[in-house]
C-alpha cells in the first residue's frame, strides 16, 4: 500500500488561536473544539445541521452528536476496529452511509437507519486491484463511490436505493487514467456533488500522475469527461479536495502531504462546471486536504498546518487558524471540521 493511503505521522498540536488581519468590518472566524473522548483521526465528516453531525475515522470509529457537539455517542459498526473509515455521508440524525478504505476487502460500505444502533454491510470489495477512496450522494437515493484505476480506468460504484445496494459501473464512458494517477482518501471530498442538487452532476479529483485532473459527469456517473487542473501533481501531490456551491462554481485545493508546509499554486477555481480552472491569486501556500463553501462567495479550507478563509469565491485565501484538521464541511450556515487526535470543532465568529 502506498504512503498516500495511510495516516500521516501525528503532527505536534499547535495552539488553537485565531489570527488577525481580515478586512475591517468582517467578523473573524475561529474554531471551537469539542471533547469527543477519543483519539481517532477523523477524515470522514458529515454535518447535517447546527445540532447533528457524524464523524468517521481510524480504528473503525464512528461518532454522532445530536446536541451541537456538547456530547458524542460512539456508534461504530461491530467488528470494524481493524478498518479505516475515510468517508461518511449522512442524511439526518438516523440515516448515514460510511466507507472504509483499503486494498481488496478492506474497502467496504455500511448503512444505518437508526442512528448507528445497528449497521448493515452493503458492499465488500472482492477485486484485489480496487481501492475505494471516497463517495458522494447526488440525492437521498443516488450515490457514487470512487476506486483508484482498475485496468487503466477509474472505477465507479453506484447505488440507486440510498446505499442499500451497490453495483460496479461499466467503464466504457470513463477516460483512460494517466500512469500513476489516483485519488486521495484524505477527507471524503475527492468525489463530490453540488450539495445534492441532483441532475446527475458529480466531480472527482486526482493526483499522482503527470497532471492533476478533474473528472466530471452530468448523467449520474455513466460517462465522464476530464480536464487538467492548474494544481501541481506528483507522487504524493495533486488535488485533494473539491467543493461545488452549484453546478458551475467550484474550488479545488491540494498540495503534497509529504511537504505540508509548502504548496505553491495549490488552490484553483472554476466558473464553468470544471471545464477550465484558474489558479488562485493568493492561495493558502500550504497543503490543504479539505474545502467547503459557506456562502455564495465565502469558502473554507483546512489541512494539518492550518485553516484558511476566502471571501471572494476562492480567488484569495487568508489563514485564520494554525490547528490541525483534515476535513471541513458547512451546512445551513453551520461549519464543522475534524482531524487527528479526535479533534472536532465548530466555527464561531468574533466581532
PDB file of C-alpha atoms in Angstrom, residues 100-350:
ATOM      1  CA  UNK A 100     -13.809   2.082   4.792  1.00  0.00           C
ATOM      2  CA  UNK A 101     -10.742   2.175   2.571  1.00  0.00           C
ATOM      3  CA  UNK A 102      -8.055  -0.300   1.683  1.00  0.00           C
ATOM      4  CA  UNK A 103      -6.941  -2.883  -0.812  1.00  0.00           C
ATOM      5  CA  UNK A 104      -9.307  -5.737  -1.608  1.00  0.00           C
ATOM      6  CA  UNK A 105     -11.923  -6.482   1.025  1.00  0.00           C
ATOM      7  CA  UNK A 106     -10.736  -3.637   3.260  1.00  0.00           C
ATOM      8  CA  UNK A 107     -12.918  -1.369   1.114  1.00  0.00           C
ATOM      9  CA  UNK A 108     -16.482  -1.678   2.437  1.00  0.00           C
ATOM     10  CA  UNK A 109     -19.715   0.283   2.782  1.00  0.00           C
ATOM     11  CA  UNK A 110     -22.046   0.286   5.785  1.00  0.00           C
ATOM     12  CA  UNK A 111     -25.517   1.765   6.190  1.00  0.00           C
ATOM     13  CA  UNK A 112     -27.581   2.653   9.259  1.00  0.00           C
ATOM     14  CA  UNK A 113     -31.214   3.770   9.503  1.00  0.00           C
ATOM     15  CA  UNK A 114     -31.457   4.024  13.302  1.00  0.00           C
ATOM     16  CA  UNK A 115     -28.782   6.497  14.336  1.00  0.00           C
ATOM     17  CA  UNK A 116     -25.990   3.912  14.383  1.00  0.00           C
ATOM     18  CA  UNK A 117     -27.599   1.474  16.797  1.00  0.00           C
ATOM     19  CA  UNK A 118     -27.420  -1.125  14.033  1.00  0.00           C
ATOM     20  CA  UNK A 119     -25.496  -1.216  10.742  1.00  0.00           C
ATOM     21  CA  UNK A 120     -25.743  -3.316   7.600  1.00  0.00           C
ATOM     22  CA  UNK A 121     -22.692  -4.036   5.463  1.00  0.00           C
ATOM     23  CA  UNK A 122     -23.997  -3.287   1.973  1.00  0.00           C
ATOM     24  CA  UNK A 123     -20.810  -3.691  -0.083  1.00  0.00           C
ATOM     25  CA  UNK A 124     -17.497  -5.516   0.300  1.00  0.00           C
ATOM     26  CA  UNK A 125     -14.944  -5.156  -2.472  1.00  0.00           C
ATOM     27  CA  UNK A 126     -13.834  -8.509  -3.898  1.00  0.00           C
ATOM     28  CA  UNK A 127     -11.389  -7.181  -6.511  1.00  0.00           C
ATOM     29  CA  UNK A 128      -7.800  -7.073  -5.164  1.00  0.00           C
ATOM     30  CA  UNK A 129      -6.957  -4.375  -7.715  1.00  0.00           C
ATOM     31  CA  UNK A 130      -9.653  -1.959  -6.498  1.00  0.00           C
ATOM     32  CA  UNK A 131      -9.155   0.574  -3.706  1.00  0.00           C
ATOM     33  CA  UNK A 132     -12.112   2.825  -2.847  1.00  0.00           C
ATOM     34  CA  UNK A 133     -11.297   6.362  -1.714  1.00  0.00           C
ATOM     35  CA  UNK A 134     -14.465   8.422  -1.244  1.00  0.00           C
ATOM     36  CA  UNK A 135     -18.167   8.706  -2.036  1.00  0.00           C
ATOM     37  CA  UNK A 136     -20.940  11.238  -2.559  1.00  0.00           C
ATOM     38  CA  UNK A 137     -24.722  11.303  -2.798  1.00  0.00           C
ATOM     39  CA  UNK A 138     -26.497  13.261  -5.527  1.00  0.00           C
ATOM     40  CA  UNK A 139     -29.753  12.961  -3.569  1.00  0.00           C
ATOM     41  CA  UNK A 140     -31.087  10.636  -0.879  1.00  0.00           C
ATOM     42  CA  UNK A 141     -31.275   7.665  -3.256  1.00  0.00           C
ATOM     43  CA  UNK A 142     -28.461   8.079  -5.780  1.00  0.00           C
ATOM     44  CA  UNK A 143     -24.858   7.803  -4.664  1.00  0.00           C
ATOM     45  CA  UNK A 144     -21.429   7.100  -6.130  1.00  0.00           C
ATOM     46  CA  UNK A 145     -18.178   5.723  -4.722  1.00  0.00           C
ATOM     47  CA  UNK A 146     -14.778   6.050  -6.389  1.00  0.00           C
ATOM     48  CA  UNK A 147     -11.984   3.483  -6.711  1.00  0.00           C
ATOM     49  CA  UNK A 148      -8.471   4.057  -7.978  1.00  0.00           C
ATOM     50  CA  UNK A 149      -7.897   2.794 -11.534  1.00  0.00           C
ATOM     51  CA  UNK A 150      -8.520  -0.865 -12.290  1.00  0.00           C
ATOM     52  CA  UNK A 151      -7.320  -1.966 -15.710  1.00  0.00           C
ATOM     53  CA  UNK A 152      -6.292   1.570 -16.587  1.00  0.00           C
ATOM     54  CA  UNK A 153      -9.563   3.321 -15.688  1.00  0.00           C
ATOM     55  CA  UNK A 154     -11.068   4.742 -12.516  1.00  0.00           C
ATOM     56  CA  UNK A 155     -13.911   2.591 -11.213  1.00  0.00           C
ATOM     57  CA  UNK A 156     -17.307   3.893 -10.100  1.00  0.00           C
ATOM     58  CA  UNK A 157     -19.674   2.123  -7.713  1.00  0.00           C
ATOM     59  CA  UNK A 158     -23.296   3.306  -7.731  1.00  0.00           C
ATOM     60  CA  UNK A 159     -26.438   2.992  -5.616  1.00  0.00           C
ATOM     61  CA  UNK A 160     -29.999   3.955  -6.507  1.00  0.00           C
ATOM     62  CA  UNK A 161     -31.615   2.977  -3.190  1.00  0.00           C
ATOM     63  CA  UNK A 162     -29.870   5.138  -0.614  1.00  0.00           C
ATOM     64  CA  UNK A 163     -26.922   2.809  -0.133  1.00  0.00           C
ATOM     65  CA  UNK A 164     -28.862  -0.408   0.473  1.00  0.00           C
ATOM     66  CA  UNK A 165     -27.181  -1.979  -2.554  1.00  0.00           C
ATOM     67  CA  UNK A 166     -24.289  -1.049  -4.861  1.00  0.00           C
ATOM     68  CA  UNK A 167     -23.204  -2.016  -8.367  1.00  0.00           C
ATOM     69  CA  UNK A 168     -19.879  -1.575 -10.139  1.00  0.00           C
ATOM     70  CA  UNK A 169     -20.480   0.560 -13.238  1.00  0.00           C
ATOM     71  CA  UNK A 170     -19.186  -0.132 -16.741  1.00  0.00           C
ATOM     72  CA  UNK A 171     -16.037   1.812 -17.635  1.00  0.00           C
ATOM     73  CA  UNK A 172     -16.903   2.418 -21.285  1.00  0.00           C
ATOM     74  CA  UNK A 173     -17.635   6.071 -20.529  1.00  0.00           C
ATOM     75  CA  UNK A 174     -14.550   6.622 -18.356  1.00  0.00           C
ATOM     76  CA  UNK A 175     -11.421   8.247 -19.869  1.00  0.00           C
ATOM     77  CA  UNK A 176      -8.110   6.430 -19.522  1.00  0.00           C
ATOM     78  CA  UNK A 177      -6.127   7.116 -16.370  1.00  0.00           C
ATOM     79  CA  UNK A 178      -2.635   8.540 -16.571  1.00  0.00           C
ATOM     80  CA  UNK A 179       0.327   6.475 -15.437  1.00  0.00           C
ATOM     81  CA  UNK A 180       0.481   6.656 -11.649  1.00  0.00           C
ATOM     82  CA  UNK A 181      -2.790   8.578 -11.344  1.00  0.00           C
ATOM     83  CA  UNK A 182      -5.039   8.023  -8.331  1.00  0.00           C
ATOM     84  CA  UNK A 183      -7.410   9.788  -5.918  1.00  0.00           C
ATOM     85  CA  UNK A 184      -6.649  10.822  -2.336  1.00  0.00           C
ATOM     86  CA  UNK A 185      -8.584   9.308   0.577  1.00  0.00           C
ATOM     87  CA  UNK A 186      -7.856  12.351   2.730  1.00  0.00           C
ATOM     88  CA  UNK A 187     -11.171  13.988   3.652  1.00  0.00           C
ATOM     89  CA  UNK A 188     -14.050  12.292   1.888  1.00  0.00           C
ATOM     90  CA  UNK A 189     -14.099  15.063  -0.732  1.00  0.00           C
ATOM     91  CA  UNK A 190     -12.140  13.661  -3.658  1.00  0.00           C
ATOM     92  CA  UNK A 191     -15.586  12.825  -5.130  1.00  0.00           C
ATOM     93  CA  UNK A 192     -18.334  15.415  -4.660  1.00  0.00           C
ATOM     94  CA  UNK A 193     -21.697  16.609  -5.922  1.00  0.00           C
ATOM     95  CA  UNK A 194     -23.206  20.087  -5.825  1.00  0.00           C
ATOM     96  CA  UNK A 195     -24.916  19.957  -2.432  1.00  0.00           C
ATOM     97  CA  UNK A 196     -27.291  17.215  -3.529  1.00  0.00           C
ATOM     98  CA  UNK A 197     -28.917  19.296  -6.258  1.00  0.00           C
ATOM     99  CA  UNK A 198     -29.462  16.119  -8.200  1.00  0.00           C
ATOM    100  CA  UNK A 199     -29.371  16.370 -12.003  1.00  0.00           C
ATOM    101  CA  UNK A 200     -26.690  13.666 -12.092  1.00  0.00           C
ATOM    102  CA  UNK A 201     -23.756  16.050 -11.640  1.00  0.00           C
ATOM    103  CA  UNK A 202     -20.608  14.965  -9.808  1.00  0.00           C
ATOM    104  CA  UNK A 203     -16.861  15.579  -9.918  1.00  0.00           C
ATOM    105  CA  UNK A 204     -13.751  13.727  -8.760  1.00  0.00           C
ATOM    106  CA  UNK A 205     -10.149  14.873  -8.462  1.00  0.00           C
ATOM    107  CA  UNK A 206      -6.803  13.155  -8.893  1.00  0.00           C
ATOM    108  CA  UNK A 207      -3.059  13.411  -8.466  1.00  0.00           C
ATOM    109  CA  UNK A 208      -0.058  11.118  -8.538  1.00  0.00           C
ATOM    110  CA  UNK A 209       0.446  11.271 -12.271  1.00  0.00           C
ATOM    111  CA  UNK A 210       1.940  13.756 -14.686  1.00  0.00           C
ATOM    112  CA  UNK A 211      -1.025  16.111 -14.199  1.00  0.00           C
ATOM    113  CA  UNK A 212      -3.649  16.613 -11.505  1.00  0.00           C
ATOM    114  CA  UNK A 213      -7.040  16.346 -13.170  1.00  0.00           C
ATOM    115  CA  UNK A 214     -10.762  16.766 -12.518  1.00  0.00           C
ATOM    116  CA  UNK A 215     -13.342  14.352 -13.945  1.00  0.00           C
ATOM    117  CA  UNK A 216     -16.957  15.488 -14.451  1.00  0.00           C
ATOM    118  CA  UNK A 217     -20.230  13.621 -15.049  1.00  0.00           C
ATOM    119  CA  UNK A 218     -23.633  15.043 -15.904  1.00  0.00           C
ATOM    120  CA  UNK A 219     -25.541  11.768 -16.049  1.00  0.00           C
ATOM    121  CA  UNK A 220     -25.041  10.163 -12.671  1.00  0.00           C
ATOM    122  CA  UNK A 221     -21.678   8.562 -13.393  1.00  0.00           C
ATOM    123  CA  UNK A 222     -22.427   6.720 -16.627  1.00  0.00           C
ATOM    124  CA  UNK A 223     -19.947   8.820 -18.603  1.00  0.00           C
ATOM    125  CA  UNK A 224     -17.218  11.276 -17.664  1.00  0.00           C
ATOM    126  CA  UNK A 225     -15.100  13.973 -19.238  1.00  0.00           C
ATOM    127  CA  UNK A 226     -11.743  15.055 -17.852  1.00  0.00           C
ATOM    128  CA  UNK A 227      -9.734  18.258 -17.799  1.00  0.00           C
ATOM    129  CA  UNK A 228      -6.387  19.275 -16.370  1.00  0.00           C
ATOM    130  CA  UNK A 229      -6.378  21.351 -13.213  1.00  0.00           C
ATOM    131  CA  UNK A 230      -3.753  24.009 -12.556  1.00  0.00           C
ATOM    132  CA  UNK A 231      -2.640  22.385  -9.282  1.00  0.00           C
ATOM    133  CA  UNK A 232       0.783  20.693  -9.468  1.00  0.00           C
ATOM    134  CA  UNK A 233       0.887  16.885  -9.391  1.00  0.00           C
ATOM    135  CA  UNK A 234       3.451  14.369  -8.196  1.00  0.00           C
ATOM    136  CA  UNK A 235       3.858  11.021  -6.420  1.00  0.00           C
ATOM    137  CA  UNK A 236       2.031  12.380  -3.335  1.00  0.00           C
ATOM    138  CA  UNK A 237       0.703  15.645  -4.781  1.00  0.00           C
ATOM    139  CA  UNK A 238      -2.382  16.809  -6.616  1.00  0.00           C
ATOM    140  CA  UNK A 239      -5.965  17.854  -5.965  1.00  0.00           C
ATOM    141  CA  UNK A 240      -7.059  16.529  -2.581  1.00  0.00           C
ATOM    142  CA  UNK A 241     -10.450  18.169  -2.246  1.00  0.00           C
ATOM    143  CA  UNK A 242     -13.221  19.644  -4.377  1.00  0.00           C
ATOM    144  CA  UNK A 243     -16.259  21.701  -3.390  1.00  0.00           C
ATOM    145  CA  UNK A 244     -19.046  22.970  -5.655  1.00  0.00           C
ATOM    146  CA  UNK A 245     -21.615  25.512  -4.488  1.00  0.00           C
ATOM    147  CA  UNK A 246     -23.726  24.927  -7.618  1.00  0.00           C
ATOM    148  CA  UNK A 247     -23.254  23.098 -10.948  1.00  0.00           C
ATOM    149  CA  UNK A 248     -20.865  25.773 -12.235  1.00  0.00           C
ATOM    150  CA  UNK A 249     -18.810  27.292  -9.407  1.00  0.00           C
ATOM    151  CA  UNK A 250     -16.208  25.119  -7.723  1.00  0.00           C
ATOM    152  CA  UNK A 251     -12.959  25.245  -5.789  1.00  0.00           C
ATOM    153  CA  UNK A 252     -10.077  22.796  -5.653  1.00  0.00           C
ATOM    154  CA  UNK A 253      -7.310  22.578  -3.051  1.00  0.00           C
ATOM    155  CA  UNK A 254      -4.406  20.239  -2.515  1.00  0.00           C
ATOM    156  CA  UNK A 255      -0.645  20.175  -2.477  1.00  0.00           C
ATOM    157  CA  UNK A 256       1.747  17.486  -1.283  1.00  0.00           C
ATOM    158  CA  UNK A 257       1.074  15.867   2.090  1.00  0.00           C
ATOM    159  CA  UNK A 258       4.722  14.797   2.266  1.00  0.00           C
ATOM    160  CA  UNK A 259       5.681  18.502   2.299  1.00  0.00           C
ATOM    161  CA  UNK A 260       2.678  20.047   4.074  1.00  0.00           C
ATOM    162  CA  UNK A 261       4.207  23.468   4.810  1.00  0.00           C
ATOM    163  CA  UNK A 262       4.906  24.320   1.165  1.00  0.00           C
ATOM    164  CA  UNK A 263       2.268  24.111  -1.575  1.00  0.00           C
ATOM    165  CA  UNK A 264       2.620  26.703  -4.345  1.00  0.00           C
ATOM    166  CA  UNK A 265      -0.357  27.121  -6.686  1.00  0.00           C
ATOM    167  CA  UNK A 266      -2.332  24.504  -4.737  1.00  0.00           C
ATOM    168  CA  UNK A 267      -5.738  26.196  -4.966  1.00  0.00           C
ATOM    169  CA  UNK A 268      -7.898  26.836  -8.023  1.00  0.00           C
ATOM    170  CA  UNK A 269     -11.391  27.887  -9.075  1.00  0.00           C
ATOM    171  CA  UNK A 270     -13.818  27.112 -11.880  1.00  0.00           C
ATOM    172  CA  UNK A 271     -16.859  29.015 -13.103  1.00  0.00           C
ATOM    173  CA  UNK A 272     -17.900  26.621 -15.862  1.00  0.00           C
ATOM    174  CA  UNK A 273     -18.561  23.364 -14.048  1.00  0.00           C
ATOM    175  CA  UNK A 274     -14.968  22.142 -14.106  1.00  0.00           C
ATOM    176  CA  UNK A 275     -14.239  22.564 -17.801  1.00  0.00           C
ATOM    177  CA  UNK A 276     -11.491  25.081 -17.043  1.00  0.00           C
ATOM    178  CA  UNK A 277      -9.581  26.002 -13.869  1.00  0.00           C
ATOM    179  CA  UNK A 278      -7.735  29.116 -12.737  1.00  0.00           C
ATOM    180  CA  UNK A 279      -5.014  29.266 -10.093  1.00  0.00           C
ATOM    181  CA  UNK A 280      -5.960  31.303  -7.030  1.00  0.00           C
ATOM    182  CA  UNK A 281      -4.342  34.740  -6.889  1.00  0.00           C
ATOM    183  CA  UNK A 282      -3.394  34.201  -3.236  1.00  0.00           C
ATOM    184  CA  UNK A 283      -3.527  30.526  -2.274  1.00  0.00           C
ATOM    185  CA  UNK A 284      -3.052  29.100   1.236  1.00  0.00           C
ATOM    186  CA  UNK A 285       0.546  28.267   0.316  1.00  0.00           C
ATOM    187  CA  UNK A 286       0.410  25.045   2.352  1.00  0.00           C
ATOM    188  CA  UNK A 287      -1.078  21.594   1.817  1.00  0.00           C
ATOM    189  CA  UNK A 288      -4.856  21.588   2.288  1.00  0.00           C
ATOM    190  CA  UNK A 289      -6.889  18.368   2.367  1.00  0.00           C
ATOM    191  CA  UNK A 290     -10.446  19.693   2.711  1.00  0.00           C
ATOM    192  CA  UNK A 291     -12.557  22.536   1.331  1.00  0.00           C
ATOM    193  CA  UNK A 292     -16.161  23.678   1.593  1.00  0.00           C
ATOM    194  CA  UNK A 293     -18.475  26.558   0.678  1.00  0.00           C
ATOM    195  CA  UNK A 294     -20.034  28.636   3.439  1.00  0.00           C
ATOM    196  CA  UNK A 295     -21.977  31.016   1.211  1.00  0.00           C
ATOM    197  CA  UNK A 296     -22.075  32.481  -2.259  1.00  0.00           C
ATOM    198  CA  UNK A 297     -18.565  33.915  -2.014  1.00  0.00           C
ATOM    199  CA  UNK A 298     -17.176  32.516   1.239  1.00  0.00           C
ATOM    200  CA  UNK A 299     -15.223  29.258   1.411  1.00  0.00           C
ATOM    201  CA  UNK A 300     -13.025  27.445   3.923  1.00  0.00           C
ATOM    202  CA  UNK A 301     -10.024  25.157   3.507  1.00  0.00           C
ATOM    203  CA  UNK A 302      -8.232  23.057   6.128  1.00  0.00           C
ATOM    204  CA  UNK A 303      -5.137  20.925   6.461  1.00  0.00           C
ATOM    205  CA  UNK A 304      -2.706  19.646   9.093  1.00  0.00           C
ATOM    206  CA  UNK A 305      -0.943  23.039   9.302  1.00  0.00           C
ATOM    207  CA  UNK A 306      -3.914  25.388   9.404  1.00  0.00           C
ATOM    208  CA  UNK A 307      -7.259  26.706   8.188  1.00  0.00           C
ATOM    209  CA  UNK A 308      -7.984  29.435   5.641  1.00  0.00           C
ATOM    210  CA  UNK A 309     -10.940  31.540   4.582  1.00  0.00           C
ATOM    211  CA  UNK A 310     -11.749  33.025   1.179  1.00  0.00           C
ATOM    212  CA  UNK A 311     -14.295  35.808   0.866  1.00  0.00           C
ATOM    213  CA  UNK A 312     -14.112  36.105  -2.923  1.00  0.00           C
ATOM    214  CA  UNK A 313     -15.052  32.669  -4.193  1.00  0.00           C
ATOM    215  CA  UNK A 314     -11.641  31.053  -3.767  1.00  0.00           C
ATOM    216  CA  UNK A 315      -9.558  33.641  -5.611  1.00  0.00           C
ATOM    217  CA  UNK A 316      -7.677  34.726  -2.483  1.00  0.00           C
ATOM    218  CA  UNK A 317      -7.186  32.960   0.855  1.00  0.00           C
ATOM    219  CA  UNK A 318      -6.178  34.119   4.352  1.00  0.00           C
ATOM    220  CA  UNK A 319      -5.137  31.817   7.197  1.00  0.00           C
ATOM    221  CA  UNK A 320      -7.151  32.246  10.401  1.00  0.00           C
ATOM    222  CA  UNK A 321      -6.074  29.247  12.495  1.00  0.00           C
ATOM    223  CA  UNK A 322      -2.942  27.123  12.894  1.00  0.00           C
ATOM    224  CA  UNK A 323      -4.545  23.958  14.282  1.00  0.00           C
ATOM    225  CA  UNK A 324      -4.590  20.579  12.515  1.00  0.00           C
ATOM    226  CA  UNK A 325      -7.720  19.413  10.669  1.00  0.00           C
ATOM    227  CA  UNK A 326      -8.285  17.037   7.752  1.00  0.00           C
ATOM    228  CA  UNK A 327     -11.917  17.643   6.763  1.00  0.00           C
ATOM    229  CA  UNK A 328     -14.307  20.596   6.756  1.00  0.00           C
ATOM    230  CA  UNK A 329     -17.941  20.947   5.757  1.00  0.00           C
ATOM    231  CA  UNK A 330     -20.655  23.578   6.104  1.00  0.00           C
ATOM    232  CA  UNK A 331     -24.409  23.014   6.011  1.00  0.00           C
ATOM    233  CA  UNK A 332     -27.157  25.567   6.551  1.00  0.00           C
ATOM    234  CA  UNK A 333     -24.609  28.092   7.817  1.00  0.00           C
ATOM    235  CA  UNK A 334     -23.028  25.708  10.369  1.00  0.00           C
ATOM    236  CA  UNK A 335     -19.405  24.723   9.714  1.00  0.00           C
ATOM    237  CA  UNK A 336     -17.637  21.728  11.226  1.00  0.00           C
ATOM    238  CA  UNK A 337     -14.034  20.456  10.989  1.00  0.00           C
ATOM    239  CA  UNK A 338     -12.414  17.178  12.040  1.00  0.00           C
ATOM    240  CA  UNK A 339      -8.977  15.630  12.170  1.00  0.00           C
ATOM    241  CA  UNK A 340      -6.300  13.877  14.194  1.00  0.00           C
ATOM    242  CA  UNK A 341      -6.399  13.009  17.901  1.00  0.00           C
ATOM    243  CA  UNK A 342     -10.192  13.032  17.995  1.00  0.00           C
ATOM    244  CA  UNK A 343     -10.348  16.708  17.034  1.00  0.00           C
ATOM    245  CA  UNK A 344     -13.783  18.001  16.034  1.00  0.00           C
ATOM    246  CA  UNK A 345     -14.675  21.687  16.041  1.00  0.00           C
ATOM    247  CA  UNK A 346     -17.442  24.097  15.087  1.00  0.00           C
ATOM    248  CA  UNK A 347     -16.881  27.513  13.548  1.00  0.00           C
ATOM    249  CA  UNK A 348     -17.614  30.610  15.613  1.00  0.00           C
ATOM    250  CA  UNK A 349     -17.271  34.293  14.745  1.00  0.00           C
ATOM    251  CA  UNK A 350     -15.550  37.038  16.718  1.00  0.00           C
TER     252      UNK A 350
END
